[in-house]
Each structure stands twice: as C-alpha cells, then as structure tokens.
C-alpha cells in the first residue's frame, strides 16, 4: 500500500448528535475527578490507579493540555451537549508509516450502555478518515471487558484475533486481548 502523508491538524472540535468532542481545558478537572478518574471500574483496564485527590487530576490535565502543542496529538474530552459535563475521553495514537493508528477511550460508568461511546467513536473515525487521511484504525480490548468490544462492532470494526499481550508498564492488565480494525474503504464503516 502506498504511504500517503497524513494531514496532521491537531485536535479539532467535533460534534455529534449528543456530544461535543473538544480539547481539554483546566476547568475540566472537576468533571474528570467526579466522573471517571476516581472510578476503579473505569481505570481497571487502563493501567492507572484511581486518582486519590483533585491535585492528581489537575496535574494529569496540565500534561494533556501541554501535548496540544504537537499537531500530531488527538485527545478529546467527551462533553454532553445537554449539560456541558465532561464524561470521558477518546484519543488516537500509534500512527505508523502505513497511515494507520489506534483509538482508545474511557467513559464515566454513569453513561455506560447508552450508545455514547459508539457515537464518540464514529465521530473520531469520520475525522480520522476524512480529515487526517488515515487508512485504517486499530483498537483492542481486554477479553474481560466485552462492552468495549460491542462498541467496536457497533462502529463497524472487524474482529481480527485474540492474543496474549503483555502490558509492560502495567502487569495487572496483561492477558488476552481482542483486536479489531476498520479501514476508510470498509463497507462496514458506519458514518
């Protein structure tokens, strides 16, 4: 496959029916702390411990905001339109020479099973293919987290394989992972 230069534009604001996906701002710390970074059910498959204080969240947020200086950073906070509350995040990373990348996400437990993450993923996939020029997007989930797999399938991703993955910086989440992908020309892509 011919390598076409990606059109890196940095994190842009995206809008879906119920959501705004935008860059983080310092005032998001309170919503992050209340909605997901303190919840062990959310952090369980991410390799970070639940935050113990708001200062820890503020410190992380400052790091993430600083990363926006790089136009190859794609890290959105997921905000509900109806109440402007930050309820999770979604980001792209691991861009390679074949114009592929990975998508990762986390959502406040309060909003699970409402189609919110599928909606956010579809918005990011559309942006990835139409604006960045990404050829395919890969993702994976721990086998004990099947809800993430359902999100992936709802967005048109194809299951590829299950294999053991050692997570070098977080031994507690090493294990079997299910891998998925979707390409911009995939007839299963739901836009």
Coordinates of C-alpha atoms in Angstrom, one line a residue:
X1 CA 0.0 0.0 0.0
X2 CA 1.3 3.4 -0.9
X3 CA 2.2 5.6 2.0
X4 CA 0.3 8.9 1.7
X5 CA 1.3 11.7 4.1
X6 CA -1.2 12.2 6.8
X7 CA -2.8 15.7 7.2
X8 CA -2.0 16.3 10.8
X9 CA -4.1 19.2 12.1
X10 CA -4.1 18.6 15.8
X11 CA -7.2 18.0 18.0
X12 CA -10.2 19.8 16.4
X13 CA -13.6 20.2 17.9
X14 CA -16.0 17.6 16.7
X15 CA -19.8 17.5 17.2
X16 CA -22.2 14.6 17.1
X17 CA -25.9 14.4 17.9
X18 CA -25.5 14.4 21.7
X19 CA -21.8 15.2 22.1
X20 CA -19.0 17.7 21.7
X21 CA -15.5 16.3 21.5
X22 CA -13.0 19.0 22.2
X23 CA -9.6 19.8 23.7
X24 CA -9.3 19.7 27.4
X25 CA -9.3 22.9 29.4
X26 CA -8.1 23.4 33.0
X27 CA -11.7 23.7 34.3
X28 CA -12.4 20.0 33.2
X29 CA -10.5 18.7 36.3
X30 CA -13.6 18.7 38.5
X31 CA -15.7 16.7 36.0
X32 CA -12.9 14.3 35.3
X33 CA -12.4 13.7 39.1
X34 CA -16.1 13.3 39.7
X35 CA -17.0 11.3 36.6
X36 CA -14.2 8.8 35.7
X37 CA -10.6 9.2 37.0
X38 CA -11.6 8.1 40.6
X39 CA -13.6 5.1 39.5
X40 CA -11.9 1.7 39.8
X41 CA -14.3 0.2 37.3
X42 CA -13.2 2.7 34.6
X43 CA -9.4 2.5 35.4
X44 CA -9.4 -1.3 35.7
X45 CA -8.3 -2.0 32.1
X46 CA -6.3 1.2 31.7
X47 CA -3.3 0.6 34.0
X48 CA -3.7 3.7 36.0
X49 CA -4.9 3.7 39.6
X50 CA -7.9 5.8 40.5
X51 CA -7.0 9.3 41.4
X52 CA -6.9 9.9 45.2
X53 CA -7.2 13.7 45.0
X54 CA -8.1 16.5 42.6
X55 CA -4.5 17.7 42.5
X56 CA -3.5 14.4 40.8
X57 CA -6.2 15.0 38.2
X58 CA -5.1 18.7 37.7
X59 CA -1.5 17.6 37.2
X60 CA -2.5 15.0 34.5
X61 CA -4.8 17.5 32.9
X62 CA -1.9 20.0 32.6
X63 CA 0.2 17.4 30.9
X64 CA -2.5 16.6 28.4
X65 CA -3.1 20.2 27.6
X66 CA 0.6 20.7 27.1
X67 CA 0.5 17.9 24.5
X68 CA -1.7 20.0 22.2
X69 CA 1.4 21.9 21.1
X70 CA 2.1 18.9 18.9
X71 CA -0.2 18.8 15.9
X72 CA 0.0 15.0 15.9
X73 CA -1.9 14.9 19.2
X74 CA -5.5 13.8 19.0
X75 CA -7.0 13.7 22.5
X76 CA -10.6 14.7 23.1
X77 CA -12.7 15.2 26.2
X78 CA -16.2 13.9 25.6
X79 CA -18.8 16.5 26.7
X80 CA -22.6 16.1 26.8
X81 CA -24.3 18.9 24.9
X82 CA -27.3 18.9 27.2
X83 CA -25.4 19.8 30.3
X84 CA -21.8 20.6 29.2
X85 CA -20.4 18.0 31.5
X86 CA -17.2 16.2 30.7
X87 CA -17.9 12.5 30.9
X88 CA -14.9 10.7 29.3
X89 CA -12.2 10.8 26.7
X90 CA -11.1 9.4 23.4
X91 CA -7.8 9.6 21.7
X92 CA -5.8 8.5 18.6
X93 CA -2.2 7.4 18.8
X94 CA 0.4 4.9 17.4
X95 CA 0.4 6.5 13.9
X96 CA 2.6 4.3 11.7
X97 CA 4.3 4.6 8.3
X98 CA 1.3 2.9 6.6
X99 CA -1.1 5.6 7.8
X100 CA -2.7 3.5 10.4
X101 CA -3.4 4.5 14.0
X102 CA -5.1 3.2 17.2
X103 CA -8.1 4.6 19.1
X104 CA -8.6 4.4 22.8
X105 CA -11.4 5.5 25.1
X106 CA -12.8 5.6 28.6
X107 CA -16.3 6.8 29.8
X108 CA -17.9 7.5 33.1
X109 CA -19.7 4.4 34.4
X110 CA -22.8 6.5 34.8
X111 CA -23.1 6.7 31.0
X112 CA -22.3 3.1 30.0
X113 CA -24.7 1.3 27.8
X114 CA -26.3 4.4 26.3
X115 CA -24.5 4.4 22.9
X116 CA -22.4 7.4 23.9
X117 CA -19.0 5.9 23.3
X118 CA -20.2 4.4 20.0
X119 CA -21.3 7.9 19.0
X120 CA -18.0 9.4 20.0
X121 CA -16.0 6.7 18.2
X122 CA -18.0 7.2 15.0
X123 CA -17.2 11.0 15.1
X124 CA -13.5 10.3 15.6
X125 CA -13.4 7.6 12.9
X126 CA -15.0 10.0 10.4
X127 CA -12.5 12.7 11.3
X128 CA -9.6 10.2 11.0
X129 CA -10.6 9.1 7.5
X130 CA -11.9 12.3 6.0
X131 CA -9.6 14.9 7.6
X132 CA -6.4 13.1 8.6
X133 CA -6.3 10.7 5.7
X134 CA -5.8 7.6 7.9
X135 CA -6.1 4.3 6.0
X136 CA -7.2 2.2 8.9
X137 CA -7.8 2.4 12.6
X138 CA -7.0 -0.4 15.0
X139 CA -8.2 -1.0 18.5
X140 CA -8.2 -3.7 21.2
X141 CA -9.8 -4.6 24.4
X142 CA -9.1 -6.9 27.3
X143 CA -11.1 -10.1 27.0
X144 CA -12.7 -9.4 30.4
X145 CA -14.1 -6.1 29.0
X146 CA -16.6 -7.2 26.4
X147 CA -18.5 -4.0 26.5
X148 CA -15.6 -2.3 24.7
X149 CA -15.9 -5.0 22.0
X150 CA -19.5 -4.2 21.5
X151 CA -18.6 -0.5 21.0
X152 CA -16.1 -1.6 18.4
X153 CA -18.5 -3.7 16.5
X154 CA -21.2 -1.0 16.5
X155 CA -18.8 1.3 14.8
X156 CA -18.2 -1.2 12.0
X157 CA -14.9 -2.6 13.1
X158 CA -14.0 -6.1 12.2
X159 CA -12.7 -8.6 14.8
X160 CA -9.2 -9.8 13.8
X161 CA -7.9 -12.0 16.5
X162 CA -7.5 -12.7 20.2
X163 CA -3.9 -13.0 21.5
X164 CA -2.0 -12.6 24.7
X165 CA -0.4 -9.2 25.3
X166 CA 2.0 -8.3 28.0
X167 CA 1.5 -4.8 29.1
X168 CA 5.0 -3.8 30.1
X169 CA 4.1 -0.9 32.3
X170 CA 1.0 -2.5 33.9
X171 CA 1.2 -6.2 34.7
X172 CA -2.3 -6.4 36.2
X173 CA -3.9 -5.9 32.7
X174 CA -1.6 -8.2 30.8
X175 CA -3.7 -11.0 29.3
X176 CA -5.8 -11.9 26.3
X177 CA -6.8 -9.0 24.1
X178 CA -9.3 -9.0 21.2
X179 CA -8.0 -6.9 18.3
X180 CA -10.2 -5.1 15.7
X181 CA -9.7 -2.9 12.7
X182 CA -11.6 -0.7 10.2
X183 CA -10.4 0.9 7.0
X184 CA -11.6 4.0 5.4
X185 CA -12.8 2.0 2.4
X186 CA -14.5 -0.6 4.6
X187 CA -18.1 -1.2 3.6
X188 CA -18.9 -1.8 7.2
X189 CA -17.9 1.7 8.3
X190 CA -21.0 3.4 9.7
X191 CA -20.7 7.1 9.2

